[in-house]
Amino acid sequence: MIRILTDSASDILPAEAAQLGVDVIPLNVTLEDGTVIRDGVDLTPSEYYEHMAGCKKLPTTSQPSPELFEKLYAEAAAAGDEVVGIFLSHELSGTYQCAKLAADLANVDNVLFVDSTNVCLGEGLLVRLAVHLRDEGKSAVQIAATLEHAKEHLHLVAAIDDLKYLRKGGRLPAAVAVAGGMLGIKPLITIKEGKVAMAGKARGLPGAYVALFKKIEELGGVNPRFPSLAGYTISTREVNPIRTYLVDNLGLPEPLVRQIGCVIGTHAGPGAFGLAFFDNGLVID
C-alpha cells in the first residue's frame, strides 16, 4: 500500500483528507496570548479569520514536531507500506527538512520526499495528483517522479489585499511590501523558485481580477486535462469572478474551490484569493 502524506499548508482539511485517503500533519499557529492551535484541526479557517481580525499582534506559524512524522513513518513501515510525502516549499518553511529528519530518526527507508516548491492551493493540487496516480496503480517511485515533472508546470497566482501580513511574517521584503501597498494598489503574488514573488499590481478589486486573468495566460493558461483550484479567505464570493472567467469565458472545467487555511492565511491576510493550475505544457503519459 502507498500512503500519501502532506502538511496542513496544503489546506486539505480532515474531512477531505479522509475522503482522499491522505495523511495530513498539522503545522502550528501561536496566537498572541500564547495559545497554540493545530492548523486545520482546532479552529476552522472562518473561526480563525474572525479571531485574527481582533488581534493586535500577528499570530506566528511554526513547523510540526518531528515526532508526528516519526510515528507515521513507523506505522507505515510496520504495515509494509510506502510513503510519498509532499510538503510546502523548503524556502518558506522548515517542514520539508523536518519531515526528512524524522525519517532518519525513525531509521526508515520507505519514504519518498517531494518538495512542492509551492504552497497552499499549488501544494494541494500536487497532493490530489498523487492520489489520482496512486488510485491508478502507479508505484511510489512513479508517483514521485511524475510529481517532480508536474511541479515544473504548476502555478499559483493570488491577489493580496494588504501586503503587511507577508511583510510581518518575513515572507516578503519590507521594501517590496511598502511599494506594493501604495495608492490603493492590489498586488499580485506568485511562487517563483519556491519563494513568494511579486507578479504584478492593479488598482482596485476589479483591476486585480483582470491582472490575475492576464497573468494566468502569461504563465501558459489553464490545462483542462487537470483540475484547477480556486482559493478564498473570507467568502466564496471572492472566487466567483475566477469561476466565471474559467467556465463562461474560456469554456474550461469548473475549478475546485477551497478556503485558504490558517497558516497560509496568516501570511496572506484576509481578502486574499487566487488560483492554482497546471499550464498547457504539462503532459503525463
Short mmCIF file of C-alpha atoms in Angstrom, two decimals:
data_model
loop_
_atom_site.label_atom_id
_atom_site.label_comp_id
_atom_site.label_asym_id
_atom_site.label_seq_id
_atom_site.Cartn_x
_atom_site.Cartn_y
_atom_site.Cartn_z
CA MET A 1 0.00 0.00 0.00
CA ILE A 2 1.12 3.55 -0.74
CA ARG A 3 0.36 6.30 1.75
CA ILE A 4 0.15 9.91 0.56
CA LEU A 5 1.39 12.33 3.20
CA THR A 6 1.27 16.12 3.26
CA ASP A 7 1.25 19.02 5.68
CA SER A 8 -1.63 21.31 6.54
CA ALA A 9 -0.27 24.14 4.38
CA SER A 10 -1.91 22.20 1.53
CA ASP A 11 -5.22 23.32 3.09
CA ILE A 12 -6.72 19.85 2.89
CA LEU A 13 -8.99 19.71 5.92
CA PRO A 14 -9.59 16.46 7.86
CA ALA A 15 -12.88 15.50 6.18
CA GLU A 16 -11.42 15.79 2.69
CA ALA A 17 -8.21 14.09 3.77
CA ALA A 18 -10.25 11.08 4.89
CA GLN A 19 -12.15 11.10 1.58
CA LEU A 20 -8.92 11.24 -0.45
CA GLY A 21 -7.05 8.76 1.73
CA VAL A 22 -4.36 11.28 2.65
CA ASP A 23 -2.49 11.80 5.92
CA VAL A 24 -2.07 15.45 6.91
CA ILE A 25 0.44 16.62 9.52
CA PRO A 26 -0.70 19.94 11.01
CA LEU A 27 1.55 22.97 11.29
CA ASN A 28 1.11 25.16 14.35
CA VAL A 29 -0.21 28.69 14.82
CA THR A 30 0.60 30.58 18.03
CA LEU A 31 -1.94 33.24 18.94
CA GLU A 32 -0.98 36.49 20.65
CA ASP A 33 -1.97 35.11 24.07
CA GLY A 34 0.42 32.17 23.61
CA THR A 35 -2.26 29.61 22.73
CA VAL A 36 -1.02 27.12 20.15
CA ILE A 37 -3.55 25.73 17.69
CA ARG A 38 -3.11 22.98 15.12
CA ASP A 39 -3.74 24.27 11.62
CA GLY A 40 -6.97 22.88 10.19
CA VAL A 41 -7.76 20.93 13.36
CA ASP A 42 -8.51 23.16 16.35
CA LEU A 43 -10.24 26.04 14.53
CA THR A 44 -11.95 26.22 11.17
CA PRO A 45 -10.43 28.79 8.81
CA SER A 46 -13.50 31.02 9.24
CA GLU A 47 -13.20 30.90 13.03
CA TYR A 48 -9.52 31.72 12.75
CA TYR A 49 -10.02 34.73 10.49
CA GLU A 50 -12.66 36.06 12.85
CA HIS A 51 -10.17 35.77 15.69
CA MET A 52 -7.32 37.27 13.65
CA ALA A 53 -9.42 40.35 12.84
CA GLY A 54 -9.25 41.32 16.51
CA CYS A 55 -5.55 40.59 17.02
CA LYS A 56 -3.21 43.46 17.84
CA LYS A 57 -0.21 41.23 17.17
CA LEU A 58 0.03 38.94 14.14
CA PRO A 59 -0.05 35.24 15.10
CA THR A 60 3.07 33.25 14.31
CA THR A 61 3.34 29.95 12.47
CA SER A 62 5.72 27.07 13.04
CA GLN A 63 6.56 23.67 11.59
CA PRO A 64 5.30 20.41 13.09
CA SER A 65 7.21 18.31 15.58
CA PRO A 66 9.41 15.59 14.03
CA GLU A 67 7.73 13.08 16.35
CA LEU A 68 4.49 13.36 14.37
CA PHE A 69 6.31 12.30 11.22
CA GLU A 70 8.28 9.59 13.01
CA LYS A 71 5.10 7.98 14.32
CA LEU A 72 3.50 7.87 10.87
CA TYR A 73 6.67 6.51 9.22
CA ALA A 74 7.00 3.79 11.84
CA GLU A 75 3.35 2.76 11.45
CA ALA A 76 3.74 2.61 7.67
CA ALA A 77 6.95 0.57 7.91
CA ALA A 78 5.32 -1.88 10.32
CA ALA A 79 2.47 -2.37 7.85
CA GLY A 80 4.85 -2.77 4.92
CA ASP A 81 3.60 0.45 3.32
CA GLU A 82 5.49 3.04 1.31
CA VAL A 83 5.02 6.78 1.87
CA VAL A 84 5.08 9.59 -0.68
CA GLY A 85 5.39 12.87 1.22
CA ILE A 86 4.51 16.17 -0.46
CA PHE A 87 5.42 19.27 1.51
CA LEU A 88 5.37 23.05 1.20
CA SER A 89 8.38 24.78 -0.25
CA HIS A 90 11.53 24.44 1.84
CA GLU A 91 12.21 28.11 1.02
CA LEU A 92 9.16 29.12 3.07
CA SER A 93 9.20 26.63 5.94
CA GLY A 94 11.37 24.09 7.70
CA THR A 95 8.62 21.46 7.39
CA TYR A 96 10.27 19.65 4.47
CA GLN A 97 13.58 19.36 6.34
CA CYS A 98 11.71 18.31 9.48
CA ALA A 99 9.97 15.51 7.57
CA LYS A 100 13.29 14.25 6.19
CA LEU A 101 15.00 14.45 9.60
CA ALA A 102 12.18 12.39 11.10
CA ALA A 103 12.84 9.60 8.59
CA ASP A 104 16.47 9.49 9.72
CA LEU A 105 15.44 9.47 13.37
CA ALA A 106 12.93 6.69 12.72
CA ASN A 107 15.58 4.78 10.73
CA VAL A 108 13.21 4.01 7.86
CA ASP A 109 13.78 3.91 4.11
CA ASN A 110 10.16 3.62 2.97
CA VAL A 111 9.58 7.34 2.37
CA LEU A 112 9.94 9.34 -0.85
CA PHE A 113 10.01 13.12 -0.46
CA VAL A 114 8.66 15.74 -2.86
CA ASP A 115 9.35 19.41 -2.21
CA SER A 116 6.34 21.01 -3.89
CA THR A 117 8.30 24.29 -4.28
CA ASN A 118 4.82 25.70 -3.77
CA VAL A 119 2.27 26.16 -1.03
CA CYS A 120 -1.42 26.25 -0.29
CA LEU A 121 -3.51 25.78 -3.46
CA GLY A 122 -0.48 24.71 -5.52
CA GLU A 123 0.65 22.16 -2.97
CA GLY A 124 -2.91 20.88 -2.75
CA LEU A 125 -3.05 20.24 -6.49
CA LEU A 126 0.11 18.13 -6.31
CA VAL A 127 -1.38 16.10 -3.47
CA ARG A 128 -4.56 15.47 -5.45
CA LEU A 129 -2.49 14.43 -8.46
CA ALA A 130 -0.58 12.00 -6.23
CA VAL A 131 -3.89 10.50 -5.06
CA HIS A 132 -5.02 10.10 -8.67
CA LEU A 133 -1.77 8.37 -9.63
CA ARG A 134 -1.94 6.08 -6.58
CA ASP A 135 -5.51 5.12 -7.40
CA GLU A 136 -4.40 4.34 -10.98
CA GLY A 137 -1.96 1.82 -9.56
CA LYS A 138 1.28 3.72 -10.03
CA SER A 139 4.24 2.82 -7.83
CA ALA A 140 5.63 5.19 -5.21
CA VAL A 141 8.67 5.85 -7.40
CA GLN A 142 6.45 6.59 -10.40
CA ILE A 143 4.27 8.93 -8.35
CA ALA A 144 7.24 10.89 -7.00
CA ALA A 145 8.84 11.15 -10.45
CA THR A 146 5.60 12.35 -12.03
CA LEU A 147 5.13 14.98 -9.33
CA GLU A 148 8.67 16.26 -9.88
CA HIS A 149 7.79 16.70 -13.56
CA ALA A 150 4.35 18.18 -12.90
CA LYS A 151 5.55 20.80 -10.45
CA GLU A 152 7.56 22.43 -13.24
CA HIS A 153 4.20 23.26 -14.85
CA LEU A 154 2.41 24.24 -11.62
CA HIS A 155 1.47 27.86 -10.92
CA LEU A 156 -0.17 29.79 -8.11
CA VAL A 157 -1.33 33.35 -8.67
CA ALA A 158 -3.03 35.28 -5.89
CA ALA A 159 -4.32 38.78 -5.24
CA ILE A 160 -3.44 40.18 -1.85
CA ASP A 161 -5.50 42.86 -0.15
CA ASP A 162 -2.67 44.05 2.11
CA LEU A 163 0.99 43.02 1.87
CA LYS A 164 1.66 43.88 5.53
CA TYR A 165 0.92 40.29 6.54
CA LEU A 166 3.55 38.84 4.20
CA ARG A 167 5.99 41.53 5.33
CA LYS A 168 5.38 40.98 9.07
CA GLY A 169 5.70 37.23 8.58
CA GLY A 170 9.05 37.67 6.85
CA ARG A 171 7.85 36.15 3.57
CA LEU A 172 8.32 39.33 1.54
CA PRO A 173 10.96 42.09 1.80
CA ALA A 174 9.68 45.23 3.52
CA ALA A 175 10.60 47.49 0.59
CA VAL A 176 8.55 45.38 -1.81
CA ALA A 177 5.59 45.35 0.57
CA VAL A 178 5.65 49.13 1.00
CA ALA A 179 5.89 49.74 -2.75
CA GLY A 180 3.04 47.33 -3.43
CA GLY A 181 0.78 48.85 -0.80
CA MET A 182 0.86 52.44 -2.06
CA LEU A 183 -2.07 54.29 -3.59
CA GLY A 184 -4.67 51.57 -3.13
CA ILE A 185 -2.77 49.14 -5.30
CA LYS A 186 -3.82 45.49 -5.15
CA PRO A 187 -0.67 43.43 -5.65
CA LEU A 188 -0.46 40.02 -7.27
CA ILE A 189 1.93 37.42 -5.95
CA THR A 190 3.12 34.11 -7.27
CA ILE A 191 5.54 31.42 -6.15
CA LYS A 192 8.80 31.50 -8.07
CA GLU A 193 11.59 29.04 -7.33
CA GLY A 194 9.83 28.22 -4.08
CA LYS A 195 9.65 31.81 -2.84
CA VAL A 196 6.93 34.47 -2.76
CA ALA A 197 7.41 36.93 -5.62
CA MET A 198 5.52 39.93 -6.92
CA ALA A 199 3.67 39.06 -10.13
CA GLY A 200 2.04 42.40 -10.89
CA LYS A 201 -0.29 45.00 -9.47
CA ALA A 202 -3.59 46.66 -10.21
CA ARG A 203 -5.71 49.49 -8.89
CA GLY A 204 -8.81 48.35 -7.05
CA LEU A 205 -10.54 44.99 -6.86
CA PRO A 206 -11.88 44.84 -10.46
CA GLY A 207 -8.39 45.62 -11.74
CA ALA A 208 -6.94 42.86 -9.56
CA TYR A 209 -9.14 40.24 -11.24
CA VAL A 210 -8.20 41.46 -14.71
CA ALA A 211 -4.50 41.42 -13.81
CA LEU A 212 -4.87 37.93 -12.35
CA PHE A 213 -6.51 36.63 -15.53
CA LYS A 214 -3.76 38.16 -17.68
CA LYS A 215 -1.09 36.57 -15.50
CA ILE A 216 -2.72 33.15 -15.81
CA GLU A 217 -2.47 33.40 -19.59
CA GLU A 218 1.14 34.65 -19.39
CA LEU A 219 2.02 31.55 -17.39
CA GLY A 220 0.74 29.19 -20.06
CA GLY A 221 -3.00 29.07 -19.48
CA VAL A 222 -5.06 26.56 -17.52
CA ASN A 223 -4.63 22.96 -18.68
CA PRO A 224 -8.15 21.49 -18.97
CA ARG A 225 -6.84 17.93 -18.53
CA PHE A 226 -6.06 18.56 -14.86
CA PRO A 227 -8.06 20.13 -12.03
CA SER A 228 -7.53 23.76 -11.12
CA LEU A 229 -8.09 25.05 -7.60
CA ALA A 230 -9.52 28.45 -6.64
CA GLY A 231 -8.99 29.61 -3.08
CA TYR A 232 -10.53 32.30 -0.90
CA THR A 233 -10.02 33.52 2.64
CA ILE A 234 -13.28 35.07 3.84
CA SER A 235 -16.07 34.39 1.32
CA THR A 236 -16.64 32.23 -1.74
CA ARG A 237 -17.75 35.45 -3.44
CA GLU A 238 -14.03 36.24 -3.75
CA VAL A 239 -13.59 33.45 -6.32
CA ASN A 240 -16.86 33.85 -8.25
CA PRO A 241 -15.19 36.05 -10.91
CA ILE A 242 -12.46 33.41 -11.32
CA ARG A 243 -15.08 30.73 -11.86
CA THR A 244 -16.92 32.91 -14.38
CA TYR A 245 -13.71 33.62 -16.27
CA LEU A 246 -12.67 29.98 -16.48
CA VAL A 247 -16.05 28.40 -17.19
CA ASP A 248 -18.11 31.02 -19.01
CA ASN A 249 -15.37 32.93 -20.83
CA LEU A 250 -12.87 30.17 -21.61
CA GLY A 251 -15.11 27.10 -21.58
CA LEU A 252 -12.85 25.30 -19.09
CA PRO A 253 -13.99 22.80 -16.43
CA GLU A 254 -15.25 24.08 -13.09
CA PRO A 255 -12.36 24.73 -10.70
CA LEU A 256 -12.30 23.15 -7.29
CA VAL A 257 -12.99 25.76 -4.62
CA ARG A 258 -11.45 25.63 -1.16
CA GLN A 259 -10.90 28.03 1.71
CA ILE A 260 -7.32 29.08 2.39
CA GLY A 261 -6.34 27.81 5.83
CA CYS A 262 -4.90 29.29 9.00
CA VAL A 263 -1.17 29.03 8.31
CA ILE A 264 -1.22 30.47 4.80
CA GLY A 265 -3.99 32.90 5.72
CA THR A 266 -1.81 34.31 8.49
CA HIS A 267 0.74 35.41 5.90
CA ALA A 268 -1.59 36.23 3.00
CA GLY A 269 -4.09 38.06 5.21
CA PRO A 270 -7.87 38.41 4.94
CA GLY A 271 -9.14 39.30 1.50
CA ALA A 272 -6.65 37.16 -0.40
CA PHE A 273 -7.84 34.96 -3.25
CA GLY A 274 -6.19 33.11 -6.07
CA LEU A 275 -5.91 30.18 -8.46
CA ALA A 276 -3.55 27.25 -8.73
CA PHE A 277 -3.32 25.39 -12.02
CA PHE A 278 -1.15 23.28 -14.28
CA ASP A 279 -0.25 25.01 -17.52
CA ASN A 280 -0.88 23.68 -21.00
CA GLY A 281 2.67 22.40 -21.30
CA LEU A 282 2.06 19.54 -18.86
CA VAL A 283 1.78 16.11 -20.43
CA ILE A 284 1.65 12.95 -18.33
CA ASP A 285 1.83 9.56 -20.00
#
